[in-house]
Structures are given as structure tokens and as C-alpha cells.
Coordinates of C-alpha atoms and ligand atoms in Angstrom, one line a residue:
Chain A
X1 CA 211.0 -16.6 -180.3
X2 CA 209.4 -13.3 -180.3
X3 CA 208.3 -11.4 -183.6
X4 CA 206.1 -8.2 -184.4
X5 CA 203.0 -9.5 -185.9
X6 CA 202.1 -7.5 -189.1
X7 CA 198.6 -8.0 -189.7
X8 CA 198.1 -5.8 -192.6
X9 CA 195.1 -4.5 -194.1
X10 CA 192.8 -7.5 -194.8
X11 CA 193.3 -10.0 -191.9
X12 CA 192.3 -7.8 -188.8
X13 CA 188.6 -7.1 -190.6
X14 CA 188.1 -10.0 -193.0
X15 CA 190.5 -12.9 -191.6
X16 CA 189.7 -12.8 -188.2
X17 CA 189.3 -16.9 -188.1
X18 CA 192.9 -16.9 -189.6
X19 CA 194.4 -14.0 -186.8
X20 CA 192.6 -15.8 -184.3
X21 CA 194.1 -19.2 -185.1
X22 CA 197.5 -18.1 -185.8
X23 CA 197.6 -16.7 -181.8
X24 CA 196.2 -19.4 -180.6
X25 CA 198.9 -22.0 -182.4
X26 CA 201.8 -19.5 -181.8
X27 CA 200.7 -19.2 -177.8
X28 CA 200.9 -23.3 -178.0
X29 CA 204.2 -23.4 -179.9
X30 CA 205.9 -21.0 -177.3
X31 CA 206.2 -18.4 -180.1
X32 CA 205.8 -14.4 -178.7
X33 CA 203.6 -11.9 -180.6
X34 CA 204.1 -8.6 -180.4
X35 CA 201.1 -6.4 -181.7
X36 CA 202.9 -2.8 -182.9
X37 CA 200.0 -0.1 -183.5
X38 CA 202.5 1.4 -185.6
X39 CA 202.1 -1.0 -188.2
X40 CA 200.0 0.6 -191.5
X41 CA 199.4 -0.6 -194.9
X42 CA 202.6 -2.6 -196.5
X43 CA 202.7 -0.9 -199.8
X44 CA 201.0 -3.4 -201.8
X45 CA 198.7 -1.7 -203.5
X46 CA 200.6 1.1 -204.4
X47 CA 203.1 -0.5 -205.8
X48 CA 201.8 -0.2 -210.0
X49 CA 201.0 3.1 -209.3
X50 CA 203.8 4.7 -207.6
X51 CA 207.3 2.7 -207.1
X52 CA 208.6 5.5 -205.1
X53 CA 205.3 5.9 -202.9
X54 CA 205.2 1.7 -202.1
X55 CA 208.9 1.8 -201.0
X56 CA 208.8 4.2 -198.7
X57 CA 205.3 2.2 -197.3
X58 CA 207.2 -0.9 -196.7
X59 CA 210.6 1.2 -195.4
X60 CA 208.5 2.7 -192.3
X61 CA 206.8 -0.5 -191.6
X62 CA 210.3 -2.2 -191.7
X63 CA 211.8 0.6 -189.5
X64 CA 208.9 0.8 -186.5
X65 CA 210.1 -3.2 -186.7
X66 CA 213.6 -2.5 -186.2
X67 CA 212.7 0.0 -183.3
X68 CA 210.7 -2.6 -181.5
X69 CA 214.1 -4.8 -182.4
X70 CA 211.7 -7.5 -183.7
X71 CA 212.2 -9.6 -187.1
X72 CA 208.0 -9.3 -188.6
X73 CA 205.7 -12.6 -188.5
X74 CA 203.5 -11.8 -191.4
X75 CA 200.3 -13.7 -191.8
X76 CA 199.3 -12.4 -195.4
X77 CA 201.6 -13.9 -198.8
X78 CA 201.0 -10.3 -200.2
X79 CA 202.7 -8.2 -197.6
X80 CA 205.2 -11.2 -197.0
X81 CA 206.4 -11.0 -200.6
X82 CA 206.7 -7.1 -201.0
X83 CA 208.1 -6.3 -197.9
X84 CA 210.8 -8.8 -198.0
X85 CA 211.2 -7.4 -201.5
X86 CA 211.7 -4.0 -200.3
X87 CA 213.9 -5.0 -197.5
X88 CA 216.1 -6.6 -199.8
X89 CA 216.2 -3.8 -202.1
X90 CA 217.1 -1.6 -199.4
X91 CA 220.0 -3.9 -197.9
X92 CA 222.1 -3.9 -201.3
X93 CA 221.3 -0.7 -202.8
X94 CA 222.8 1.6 -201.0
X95 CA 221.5 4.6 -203.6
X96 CA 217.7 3.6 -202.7
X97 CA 218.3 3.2 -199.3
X98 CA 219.9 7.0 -198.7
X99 CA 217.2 8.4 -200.8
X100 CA 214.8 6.2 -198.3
X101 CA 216.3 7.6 -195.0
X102 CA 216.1 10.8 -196.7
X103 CA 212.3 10.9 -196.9
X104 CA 212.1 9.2 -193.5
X105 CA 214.6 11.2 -191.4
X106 CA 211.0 13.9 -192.2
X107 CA 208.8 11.8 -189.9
X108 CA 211.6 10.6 -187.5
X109 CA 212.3 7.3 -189.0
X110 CA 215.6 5.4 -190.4
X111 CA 215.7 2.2 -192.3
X112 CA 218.7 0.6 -190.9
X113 CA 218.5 -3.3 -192.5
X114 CA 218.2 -4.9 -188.9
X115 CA 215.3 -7.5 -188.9
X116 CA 214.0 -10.1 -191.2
X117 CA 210.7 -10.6 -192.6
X118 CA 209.3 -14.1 -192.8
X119 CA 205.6 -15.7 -193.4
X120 CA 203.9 -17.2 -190.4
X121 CA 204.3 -20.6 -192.8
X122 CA 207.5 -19.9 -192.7
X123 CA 208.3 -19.3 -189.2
X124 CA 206.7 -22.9 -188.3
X125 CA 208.8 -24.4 -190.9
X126 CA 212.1 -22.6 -189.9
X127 CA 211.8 -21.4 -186.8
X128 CA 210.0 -23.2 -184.6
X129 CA 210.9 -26.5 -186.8
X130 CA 208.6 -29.6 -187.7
X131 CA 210.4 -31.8 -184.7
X132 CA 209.1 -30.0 -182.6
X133 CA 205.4 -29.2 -183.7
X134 CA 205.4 -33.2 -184.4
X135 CA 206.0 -33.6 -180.8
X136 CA 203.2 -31.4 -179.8
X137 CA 200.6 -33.1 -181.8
X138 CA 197.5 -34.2 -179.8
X139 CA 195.2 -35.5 -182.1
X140 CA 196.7 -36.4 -185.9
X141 CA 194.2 -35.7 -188.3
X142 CA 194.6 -38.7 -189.8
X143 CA 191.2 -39.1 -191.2
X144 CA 191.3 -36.2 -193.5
X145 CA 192.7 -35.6 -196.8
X146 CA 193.4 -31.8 -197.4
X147 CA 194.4 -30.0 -200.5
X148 CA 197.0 -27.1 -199.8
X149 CA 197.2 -24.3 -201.9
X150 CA 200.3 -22.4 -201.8
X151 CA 199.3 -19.1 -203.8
X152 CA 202.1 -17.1 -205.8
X153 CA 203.7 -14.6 -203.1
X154 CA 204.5 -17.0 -200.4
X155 CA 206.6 -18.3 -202.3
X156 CA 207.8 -15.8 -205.7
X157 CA 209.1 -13.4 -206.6
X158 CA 211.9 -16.3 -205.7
X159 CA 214.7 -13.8 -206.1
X160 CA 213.8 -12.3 -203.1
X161 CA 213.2 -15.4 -201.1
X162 CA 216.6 -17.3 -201.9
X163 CA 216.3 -20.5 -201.3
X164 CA 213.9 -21.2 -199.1
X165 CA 211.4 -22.6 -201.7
X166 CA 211.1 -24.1 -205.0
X167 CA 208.3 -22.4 -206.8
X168 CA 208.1 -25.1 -209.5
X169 CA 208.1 -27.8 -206.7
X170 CA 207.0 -26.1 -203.3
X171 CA 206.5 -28.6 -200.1
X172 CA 206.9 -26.4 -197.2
X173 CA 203.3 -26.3 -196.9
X174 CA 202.9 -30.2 -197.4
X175 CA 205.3 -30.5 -194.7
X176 CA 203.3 -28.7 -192.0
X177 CA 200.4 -30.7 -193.2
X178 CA 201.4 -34.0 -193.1
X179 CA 202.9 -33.1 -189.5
X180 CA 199.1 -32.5 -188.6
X181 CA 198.7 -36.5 -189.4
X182 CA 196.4 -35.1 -192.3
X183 CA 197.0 -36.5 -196.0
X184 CA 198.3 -33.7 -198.2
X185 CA 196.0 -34.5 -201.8
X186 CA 198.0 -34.0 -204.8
X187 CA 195.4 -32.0 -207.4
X188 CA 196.2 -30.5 -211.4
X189 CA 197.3 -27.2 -211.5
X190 CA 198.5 -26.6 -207.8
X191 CA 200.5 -24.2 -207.9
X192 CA 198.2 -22.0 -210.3
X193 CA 197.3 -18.3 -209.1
X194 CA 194.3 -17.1 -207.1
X195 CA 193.4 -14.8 -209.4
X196 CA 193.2 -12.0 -206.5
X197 CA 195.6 -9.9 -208.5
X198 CA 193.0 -9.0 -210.7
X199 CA 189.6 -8.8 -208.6
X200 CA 189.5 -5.4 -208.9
X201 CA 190.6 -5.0 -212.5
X202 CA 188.7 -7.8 -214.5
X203 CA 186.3 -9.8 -211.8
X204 CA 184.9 -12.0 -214.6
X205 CA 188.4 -13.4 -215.3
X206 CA 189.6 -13.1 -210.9
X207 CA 186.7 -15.9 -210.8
X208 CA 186.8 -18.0 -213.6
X209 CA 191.0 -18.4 -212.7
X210 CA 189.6 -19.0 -208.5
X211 CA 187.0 -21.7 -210.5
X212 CA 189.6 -23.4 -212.3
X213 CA 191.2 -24.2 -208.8
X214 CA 188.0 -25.4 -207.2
X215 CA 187.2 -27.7 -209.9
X216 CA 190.6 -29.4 -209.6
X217 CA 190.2 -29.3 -205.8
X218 CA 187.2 -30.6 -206.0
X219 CA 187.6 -33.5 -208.6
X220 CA 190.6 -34.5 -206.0
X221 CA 188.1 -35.7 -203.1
X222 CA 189.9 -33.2 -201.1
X223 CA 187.7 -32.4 -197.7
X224 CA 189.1 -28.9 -197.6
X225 CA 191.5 -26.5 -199.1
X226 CA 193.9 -25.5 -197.0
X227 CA 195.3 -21.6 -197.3
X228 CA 197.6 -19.3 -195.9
X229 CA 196.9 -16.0 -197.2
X230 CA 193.8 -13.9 -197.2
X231 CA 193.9 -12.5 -200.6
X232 CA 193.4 -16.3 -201.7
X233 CA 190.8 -16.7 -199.2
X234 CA 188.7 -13.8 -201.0
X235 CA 189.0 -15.7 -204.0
X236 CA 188.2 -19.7 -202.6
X237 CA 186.3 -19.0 -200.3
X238 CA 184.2 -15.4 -199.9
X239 CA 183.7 -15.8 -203.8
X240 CA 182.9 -18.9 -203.2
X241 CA 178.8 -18.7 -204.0
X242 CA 179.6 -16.4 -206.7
X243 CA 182.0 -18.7 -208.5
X244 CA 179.3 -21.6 -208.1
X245 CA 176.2 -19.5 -209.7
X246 CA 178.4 -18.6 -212.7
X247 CA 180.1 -21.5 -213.1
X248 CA 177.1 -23.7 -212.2
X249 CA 178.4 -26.1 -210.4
X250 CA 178.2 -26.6 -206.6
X251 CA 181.3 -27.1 -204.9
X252 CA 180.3 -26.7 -201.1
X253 CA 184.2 -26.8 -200.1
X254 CA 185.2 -26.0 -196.7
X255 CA 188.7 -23.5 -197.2
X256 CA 190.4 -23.6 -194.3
X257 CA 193.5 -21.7 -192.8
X258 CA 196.4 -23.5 -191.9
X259 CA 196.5 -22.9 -188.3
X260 CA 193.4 -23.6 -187.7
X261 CA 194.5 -27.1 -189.0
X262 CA 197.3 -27.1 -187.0
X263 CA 195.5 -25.6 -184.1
X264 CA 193.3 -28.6 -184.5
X265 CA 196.2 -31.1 -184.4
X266 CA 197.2 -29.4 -181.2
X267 CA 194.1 -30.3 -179.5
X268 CA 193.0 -26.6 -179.5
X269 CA 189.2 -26.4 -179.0
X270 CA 187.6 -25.8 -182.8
X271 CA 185.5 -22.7 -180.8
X272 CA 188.8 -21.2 -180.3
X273 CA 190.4 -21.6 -183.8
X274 CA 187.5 -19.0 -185.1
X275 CA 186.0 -22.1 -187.2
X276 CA 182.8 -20.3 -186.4
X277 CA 183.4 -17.3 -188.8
X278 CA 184.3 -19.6 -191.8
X279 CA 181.7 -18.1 -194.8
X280 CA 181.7 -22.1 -196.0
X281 CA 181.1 -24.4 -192.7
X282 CA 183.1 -26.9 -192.0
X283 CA 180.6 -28.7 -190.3
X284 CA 181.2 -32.7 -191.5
X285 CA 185.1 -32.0 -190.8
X286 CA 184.1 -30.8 -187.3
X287 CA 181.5 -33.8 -186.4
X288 CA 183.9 -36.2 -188.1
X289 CA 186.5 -35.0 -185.3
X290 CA 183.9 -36.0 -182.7
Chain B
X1 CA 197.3 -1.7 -238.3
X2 CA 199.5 0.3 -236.7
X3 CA 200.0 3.9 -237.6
X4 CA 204.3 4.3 -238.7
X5 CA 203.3 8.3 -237.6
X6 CA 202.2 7.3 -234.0
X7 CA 205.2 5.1 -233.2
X8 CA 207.7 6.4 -230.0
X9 CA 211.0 4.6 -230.9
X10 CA 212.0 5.8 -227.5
X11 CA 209.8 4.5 -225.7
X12 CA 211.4 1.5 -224.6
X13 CA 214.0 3.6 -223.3
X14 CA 212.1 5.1 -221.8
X15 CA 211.2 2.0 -220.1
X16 CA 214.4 0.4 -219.7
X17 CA 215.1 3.8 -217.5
X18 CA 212.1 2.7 -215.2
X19 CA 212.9 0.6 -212.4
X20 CA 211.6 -2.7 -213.3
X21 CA 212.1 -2.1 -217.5
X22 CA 215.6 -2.2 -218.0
X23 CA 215.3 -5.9 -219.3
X24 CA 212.6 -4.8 -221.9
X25 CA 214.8 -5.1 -224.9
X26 CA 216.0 -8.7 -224.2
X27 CA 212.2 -10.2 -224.7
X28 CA 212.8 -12.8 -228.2
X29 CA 208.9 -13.1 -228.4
X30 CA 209.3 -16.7 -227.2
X31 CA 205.8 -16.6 -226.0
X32 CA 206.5 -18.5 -222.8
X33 CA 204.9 -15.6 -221.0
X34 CA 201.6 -16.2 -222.5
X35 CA 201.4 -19.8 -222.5
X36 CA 202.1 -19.6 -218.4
X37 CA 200.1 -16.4 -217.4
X38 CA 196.4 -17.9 -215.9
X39 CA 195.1 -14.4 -216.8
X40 CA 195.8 -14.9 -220.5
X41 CA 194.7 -18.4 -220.1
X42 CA 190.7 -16.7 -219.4
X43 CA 190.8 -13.5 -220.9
X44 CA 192.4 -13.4 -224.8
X45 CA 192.6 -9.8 -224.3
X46 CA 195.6 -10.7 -222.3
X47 CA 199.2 -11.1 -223.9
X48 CA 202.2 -10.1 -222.4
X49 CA 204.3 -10.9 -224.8
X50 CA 202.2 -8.7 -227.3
X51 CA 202.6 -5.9 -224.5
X52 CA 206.0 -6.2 -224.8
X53 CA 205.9 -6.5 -228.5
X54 CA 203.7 -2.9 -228.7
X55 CA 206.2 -1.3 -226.1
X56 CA 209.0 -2.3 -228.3
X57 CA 207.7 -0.8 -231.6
X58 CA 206.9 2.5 -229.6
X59 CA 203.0 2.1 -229.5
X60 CA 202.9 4.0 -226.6
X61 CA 200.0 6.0 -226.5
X62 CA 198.4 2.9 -227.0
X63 CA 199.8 1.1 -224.1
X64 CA 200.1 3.4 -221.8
X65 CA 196.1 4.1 -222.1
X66 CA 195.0 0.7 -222.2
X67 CA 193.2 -1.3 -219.8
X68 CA 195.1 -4.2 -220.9
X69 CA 198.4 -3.3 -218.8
X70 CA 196.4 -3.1 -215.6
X71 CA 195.4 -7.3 -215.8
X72 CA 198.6 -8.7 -215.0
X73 CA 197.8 -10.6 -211.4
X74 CA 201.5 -10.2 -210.5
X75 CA 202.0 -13.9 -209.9
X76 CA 205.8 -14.1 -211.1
X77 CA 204.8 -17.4 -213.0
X78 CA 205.9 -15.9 -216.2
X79 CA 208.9 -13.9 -214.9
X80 CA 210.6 -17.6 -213.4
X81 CA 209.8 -19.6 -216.6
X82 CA 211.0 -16.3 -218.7
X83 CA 214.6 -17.8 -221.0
X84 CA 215.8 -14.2 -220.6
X85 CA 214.8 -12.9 -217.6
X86 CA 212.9 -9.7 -219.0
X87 CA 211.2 -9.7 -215.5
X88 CA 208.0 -9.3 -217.1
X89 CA 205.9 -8.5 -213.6
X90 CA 208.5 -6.1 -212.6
X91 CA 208.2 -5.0 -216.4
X92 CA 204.6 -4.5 -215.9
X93 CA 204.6 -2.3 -213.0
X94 CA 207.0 0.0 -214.5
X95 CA 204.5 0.2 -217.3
X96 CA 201.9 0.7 -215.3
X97 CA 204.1 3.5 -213.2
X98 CA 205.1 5.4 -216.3
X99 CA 201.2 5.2 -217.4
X100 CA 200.1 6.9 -213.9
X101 CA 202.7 9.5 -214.8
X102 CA 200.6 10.0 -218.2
X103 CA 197.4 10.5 -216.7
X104 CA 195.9 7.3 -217.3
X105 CA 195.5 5.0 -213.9
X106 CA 193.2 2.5 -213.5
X107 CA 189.7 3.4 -211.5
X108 CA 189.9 0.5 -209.5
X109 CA 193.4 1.5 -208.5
X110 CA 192.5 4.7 -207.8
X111 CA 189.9 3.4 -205.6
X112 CA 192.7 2.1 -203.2
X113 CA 194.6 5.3 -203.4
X114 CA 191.0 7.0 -201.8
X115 CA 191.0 3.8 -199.2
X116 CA 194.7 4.8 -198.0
X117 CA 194.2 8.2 -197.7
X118 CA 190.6 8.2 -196.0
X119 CA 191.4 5.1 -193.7
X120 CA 195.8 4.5 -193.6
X121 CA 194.4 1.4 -194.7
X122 CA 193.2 -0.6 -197.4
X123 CA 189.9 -1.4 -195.5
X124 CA 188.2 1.0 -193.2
X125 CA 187.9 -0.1 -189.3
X126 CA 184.9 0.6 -187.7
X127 CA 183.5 0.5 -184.3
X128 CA 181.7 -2.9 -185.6
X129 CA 185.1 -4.3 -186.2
X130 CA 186.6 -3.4 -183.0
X131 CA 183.5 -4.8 -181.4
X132 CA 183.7 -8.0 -183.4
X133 CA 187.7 -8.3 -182.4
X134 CA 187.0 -7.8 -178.9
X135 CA 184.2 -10.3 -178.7
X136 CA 187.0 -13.0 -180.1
X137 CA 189.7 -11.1 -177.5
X138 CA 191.5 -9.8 -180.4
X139 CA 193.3 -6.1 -179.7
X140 CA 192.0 -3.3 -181.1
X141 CA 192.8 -1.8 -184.8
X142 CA 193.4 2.1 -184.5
X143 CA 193.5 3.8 -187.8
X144 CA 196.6 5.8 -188.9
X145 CA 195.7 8.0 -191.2
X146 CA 198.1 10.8 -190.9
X147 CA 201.3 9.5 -191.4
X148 CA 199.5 8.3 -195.1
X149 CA 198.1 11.6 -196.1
X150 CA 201.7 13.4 -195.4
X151 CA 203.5 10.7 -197.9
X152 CA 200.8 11.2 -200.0
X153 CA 201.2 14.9 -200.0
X154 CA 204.4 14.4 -200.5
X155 CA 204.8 12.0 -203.6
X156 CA 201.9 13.4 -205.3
X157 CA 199.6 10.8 -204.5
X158 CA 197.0 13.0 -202.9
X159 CA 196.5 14.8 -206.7
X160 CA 195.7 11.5 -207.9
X161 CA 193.2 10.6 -205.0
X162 CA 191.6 14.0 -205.8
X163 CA 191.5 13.3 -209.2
X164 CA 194.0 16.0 -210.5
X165 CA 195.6 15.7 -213.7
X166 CA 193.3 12.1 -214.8
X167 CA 192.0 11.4 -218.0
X168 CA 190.1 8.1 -218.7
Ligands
SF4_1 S1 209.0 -15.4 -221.9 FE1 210.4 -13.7 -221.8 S2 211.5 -13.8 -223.8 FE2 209.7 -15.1 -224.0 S3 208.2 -13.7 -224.9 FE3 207.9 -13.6 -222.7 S4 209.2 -11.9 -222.0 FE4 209.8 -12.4 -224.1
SF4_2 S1 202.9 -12.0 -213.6 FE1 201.3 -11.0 -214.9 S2 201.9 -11.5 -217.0 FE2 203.1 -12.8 -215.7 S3 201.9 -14.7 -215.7 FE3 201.3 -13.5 -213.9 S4 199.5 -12.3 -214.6 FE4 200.5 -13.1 -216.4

């Protein structure tokens, strides 16, 4: 199973425990990364600005994937969710799409509808399947009880996922924990928003929607949150002392990605999984795995 | 109050010609919208379903030059609880693309515009970076700036990163 990693814009500087792990478990799990220096931005930001501008972003990145003949392994919800958008945009309307190859045939480029796009998550779920990560399992975390979040664009605009998930009632993600032997911790409001999406618009209200989350989490007895996308890391875990000096309350909780859970499970060495570069340290969950 | 001289009853064609508007006119002011969105649950300032409302009676100067249009999160929670599939986030963004037209865009999205075209990227890579990668045996990031600043060139995005043609 080989795939072009798309790392994005945030992962490569400000997730490199999450890159990191996500090589590590994929090396274990027999799936091939292919790193593509072609690879820019996916759009994402440009997308309320200028429709036209964020299409034909995602269209190259979907084309240099189609000349490597690779379907993409995306690590971040963000470029998961808009590129698949795109690509299904461009697969059943043929107006956009000629319009697309237009622009591209300038830089030597053609959008041809040949690959998929799929979250890391996903892959593990679909691809590489839980049978066979369950087998792989070294040492189940069976001491811990996690609380996974699954953000908003893992899993919606749902449209443009099909059926893979049901926003209202996701499990995907509860799955591939409780393969790790971990206890997935139900909590209010899980499938509420990160409040990412606004960060950079309104960063009173980014926090106090990221607080809501931690208060939850917290009141749950969870150990750790566990994440899959960067943009909600920003919020859970890099705003993390922010959130507690306005809010006043200390919440001193671990967010952790999901491979390195996994990677964990697999009897990966924690020095390896990048645990060293989390912002909140995971220090008891660490000495509790002896 | 709202000023009967001011009003655009086109407006919301003008929407529903956007990609992303065309369900504008099928909002019933449920309020759905509003009792999901965790932005409006913080910050009252926040309604989409008033957005909607204001497009709808042609306040668009109004709109189109708030700040309020640029708080949606894009979460989708409203647009798959939404009884009549207006597609609000997709609604919003066409908003938002017809407000850029107008000369109003956020700063802070303006800010990632400069990002893109300084860096190909949302976040500049530095030597640090690289260093930091290769120290965990992670490859290299190279930036790609050029292919950017063409498309940029070319949609008109570069005026906006330059500040042509902005009015706050
Ligand atoms: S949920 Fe839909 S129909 Fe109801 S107010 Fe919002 S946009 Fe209108
Ligand atoms: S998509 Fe926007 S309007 Fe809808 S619930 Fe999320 S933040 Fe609110």
C-alpha cells in the first residue's frame, strides 16, 4: 500500500511529533510513503477569499498526485476535507474541470480524476483494516482511558465523504482506539468544533469554544485527548496555557496524536513517536507504561 | 432599523449566482443554524440565520462590510442539521467571496494571502526547521513559491496581497 504523503502547511513545522509518529506506525503497518516536493499549500485558506484561486490550489496538488500515480495519505482534517471536496467537484462537473485543465495546461499540469484522497485515520481504518493492526499489537494500553476528539473536517462536509462516517454518530476513531487496548471515554459535547476556524478572526471566541472541550474532557477523567489533526492541536493543546489563564482553571491535559497511541500499542519506543516535542508532557502516561 | 433606500433586492441573486448561494432563498428562518453553530453559542454577535435573513432583504452593503461574515468556523454542523439544505457554510463562503470582490476582506485573511505569496506556504520554513526535521530524520521542506505567485498573478490575488483596491 503505497500513498503520496501530503503534509501540508502546518504539520512539517508545528506537528512534527504527529509526522514523526505517523512514519513510524505506517513503516510498522507495511504502509509506503512517498514524500512528493511538489506538494504546496491545499487551498484551504483561500477558499472564502477566492473560490476560483482554492480550486485550482487543490487541482495541482491532486494532479502532481496523479503523476506520481499515488492516491494522497493526508495527515491534517483541513486539507483531507477540501481536497477531497475539490476532487469530487472536479470528477462530476465536467464544466469546472475544463475550465481547471485550462488554467493548468499554463504550468504543464492536467487534472485527470485518477487517485483518491483519504485521511491517514482513514487509511488505518480502510485500508490497512483493524484485523490486522489488532494482530500487531504489542502492548494494549489497557490501563488508559483516552478521550478522542474527532474535529469537524475528518469527517463533514459528509457530502463529500459518502458514507464513510456518520457525523452525528462517528466511531471510526473509537475503533482504532479501542484496537490499541485503550478505553475510548465517552465526554458531552464530543463532536463539538475546535474552534480553529476562527483563531485568526475572533481569538477570544477560537478559545472559549477549545475551553468548552477541555472542561468536558477534563470532567470525564480522561488521561489524554486524543487528536488527529493539527489545526485542533493549535487549539487543545498549543493554546493550551492561554485557555487555562483565561479561563482560570488548570487543566494540565496531555493531547496526544493518534499514532503516537498507536505507535505505542505497537511497542514503538515513546523516543521515536516524537512524545518529546509534545508542548503538554505526557509524563505520568509515559512512567505509567513503565 | 433598516433603511427601505439602502436595500439591494438583487442581492440574493446575486448570491444564488455564486457558487455555494444558490440555496439562499430556501432558508424558512428555522433557526436551527443558530442553535448548532458553537461560534454563536460564545459570541451573540454571531447569527447565521440573521445573515441570511440581512442577505435576503438586500442589506448588502451591510453584510458584505461586516466582520460578522468572516466568524463562521466552517464546521458543517449547521449545514447537516439544516431542514432545507441552504448549505449555509458553502453559503458563507460565497458571501465572503462576493465581499472580497467588494473591497472588503478580512485582515487576518489577508495575512494568509501575504504567507502564500512570500513562502508557497501557510508557514514560512526556515533553516531552523530543516535543522529541527533532520535532527528527528525527517526530509527536508523546500519552499515553492513560484508556482503561487504566478496563480496569484493570475487570479488577481497578488492586488489583494499588495493591498490594491482594499478598503476597511
Ligand atoms: S437551519 Fe437552514 S432553514 Fe433553518 S434558519 Fe438556518 S439556513 Fe434557514
Ligand atoms: S459552519 Fe459556520 S455558521 Fe455553521 S455552525 Fe459552523 S461556524 Fe456556525
Amino acid at each position: 500500500m503505497k500513498y503520496g504523503l501530503f503534509l501540508g502547511c502546518t504539520v512539517p513545522v508545528r506537528a512534527l511529533n504527529y509526522e514523526l509518529a505517523a512514519r513510524k506506525v505506517g513503516e510498522k503497518l507495511g504502509l509506503e510513503f512517498q514524500d512528493i516536493p511538489e506538494f504546496g499549500c491545499c487551498g484551504f485558506p483561500v477558499k472564502s477569499v477566492d473560490r476560483m484561486t482554492f480550486i485550482l490550489m487543490a487541482a495541482e496538488n491532486l494532479s502532481v498526485a496523479e503523476d506520481a500515480n499515488l492516491d494522497i495519505c493526508s495527515l491534517c482534517s483541513a486539507c483531507s476535507s477540501v481536497l477531497t471536496e475539490v476532487d469530487r467537484q472536479l470528477k462530476e462537473n465536467q464544466t469546472l474541470r475544463n475550465r481547471v485543465n485550462e488554467e493548468l495546461s499554463r504550468v504543464g499540469r492536467k487534472y485527470q480524476g485518477r487517485i483518491q484522497v483519504k485521511h491517514l485515520a482513514r487509511i488505518l481504518h480502510e485500508d490497512v483494516g483493524l484485523p490486522r493492526i489488532k494482530e500487531m499489537v504489542k502492548r494494549p494500553l489497557s490501563e488508559f482511558n483516552f478521550a478522542v476528539h474527532y474535529g469537524c473536517h475528518y469527517l463533514k462536509p459528509s457530502e463529500v465523504y459518502g458514507e464513510f462516517e456518520e457525523p452525528e454518530n462517528p466511531r471510526t476513531l473509537d475503533e482504532l482506539l479501542r484496537l490499541t487496548g485503550a478505553k475510548s471515554i465517552p465526554y458531552e459535547d464530543k463532536n463539538e468544533c475546535c474552534g480553529g476556524g476562527v483563531l485568526g478572526v475572533d481569538e477570544a471566541t477560537a478559545l472559549k469554544i477549545a475551553a468548552l472541550k477541555l472542561d468536558h474532557v477534563k470532567a470525564s477523567g480522561a488521561d489524554a485527548l486524543v487528536l488527529i489533526c493539527p489545526f485542533c492541536n493549535i487549539m487543545y493543546e498549543a493554546n493550551q496555557k492561554k485557555i487555562e489563564k483565561l479561563s482560570e482553571t488548570e487543566f494540565n491535559l496531555p493531547v496526544l496524536y493518534y499514532p503516537q497511541v498507536l505507535g505505542l500499542a505497537l511497542g514503538i519506543p515513546p523516543d521515536e513517536l516524537g512524545f518529546r516535542m509534545n508542548r503538554v508532557k505526557p509524563r505520568e502516561i509515559l512512567s505509567r507504561l513503565g | 432599523m433598516i433603511d427601505v433606500s439602502k436595500l439591494d433586492p438583487n442581492f440574493k441573486y446575486e448570491i444564488t449566482k455564486e457558487p455555494g448561494g444558490e440555496h439562499i432563498t430556501r432558508c424558512f428562518a428555522c433557526g436551527t443554524c443558530s442553535a448548532t453553530c458553537p461560534v454563536r453559542g460564545i459570541n451573540e454577535e454571531y447569527n447565521p440565520r440573521r445573515i441570511i435573513r440581512m442577505a435576503l432583504l438586500g442589506m448588502k452593503e451591510e453584510v458584505l462590510s461586516s466582520d460578522f461574515i468572516w466568524l463562521c468556523a466552517s464546521c458543517y454542523s449547521c449545514e447537516e442539521k439544516c431542514p432545507q439544505d441552504v448549505r449555509i457554510a458553502h453559503l458563507m463562503n460565497a458571501i465572503k467571496n462576493i465581499a472580497v470582490r467588494e473591497g472588503h476582506i478580512h485582515p487576518s485573511f489577508r495575512a494568509q494571502l501575504e504567507a502564500l505569496f512570500a513562502h508557497g506556504r501557510l508557514y514560512e520554513v526556515t533553516e531552523f526547521d530543516n535543522k529541527k526535521r533532520a535532527k528527528w530524520g525527517l526530509p527536508e521542506i523546500r519552499e515553492n513559491v513560484e508556482g503561487t505567485r504566478k496563480l496569484f498573478r493570475k487570479t488577481g490575488m497578488e492586488k489583494l496581497v499588495k493591498g490594491e483596491g482594499r478598503e476597511e
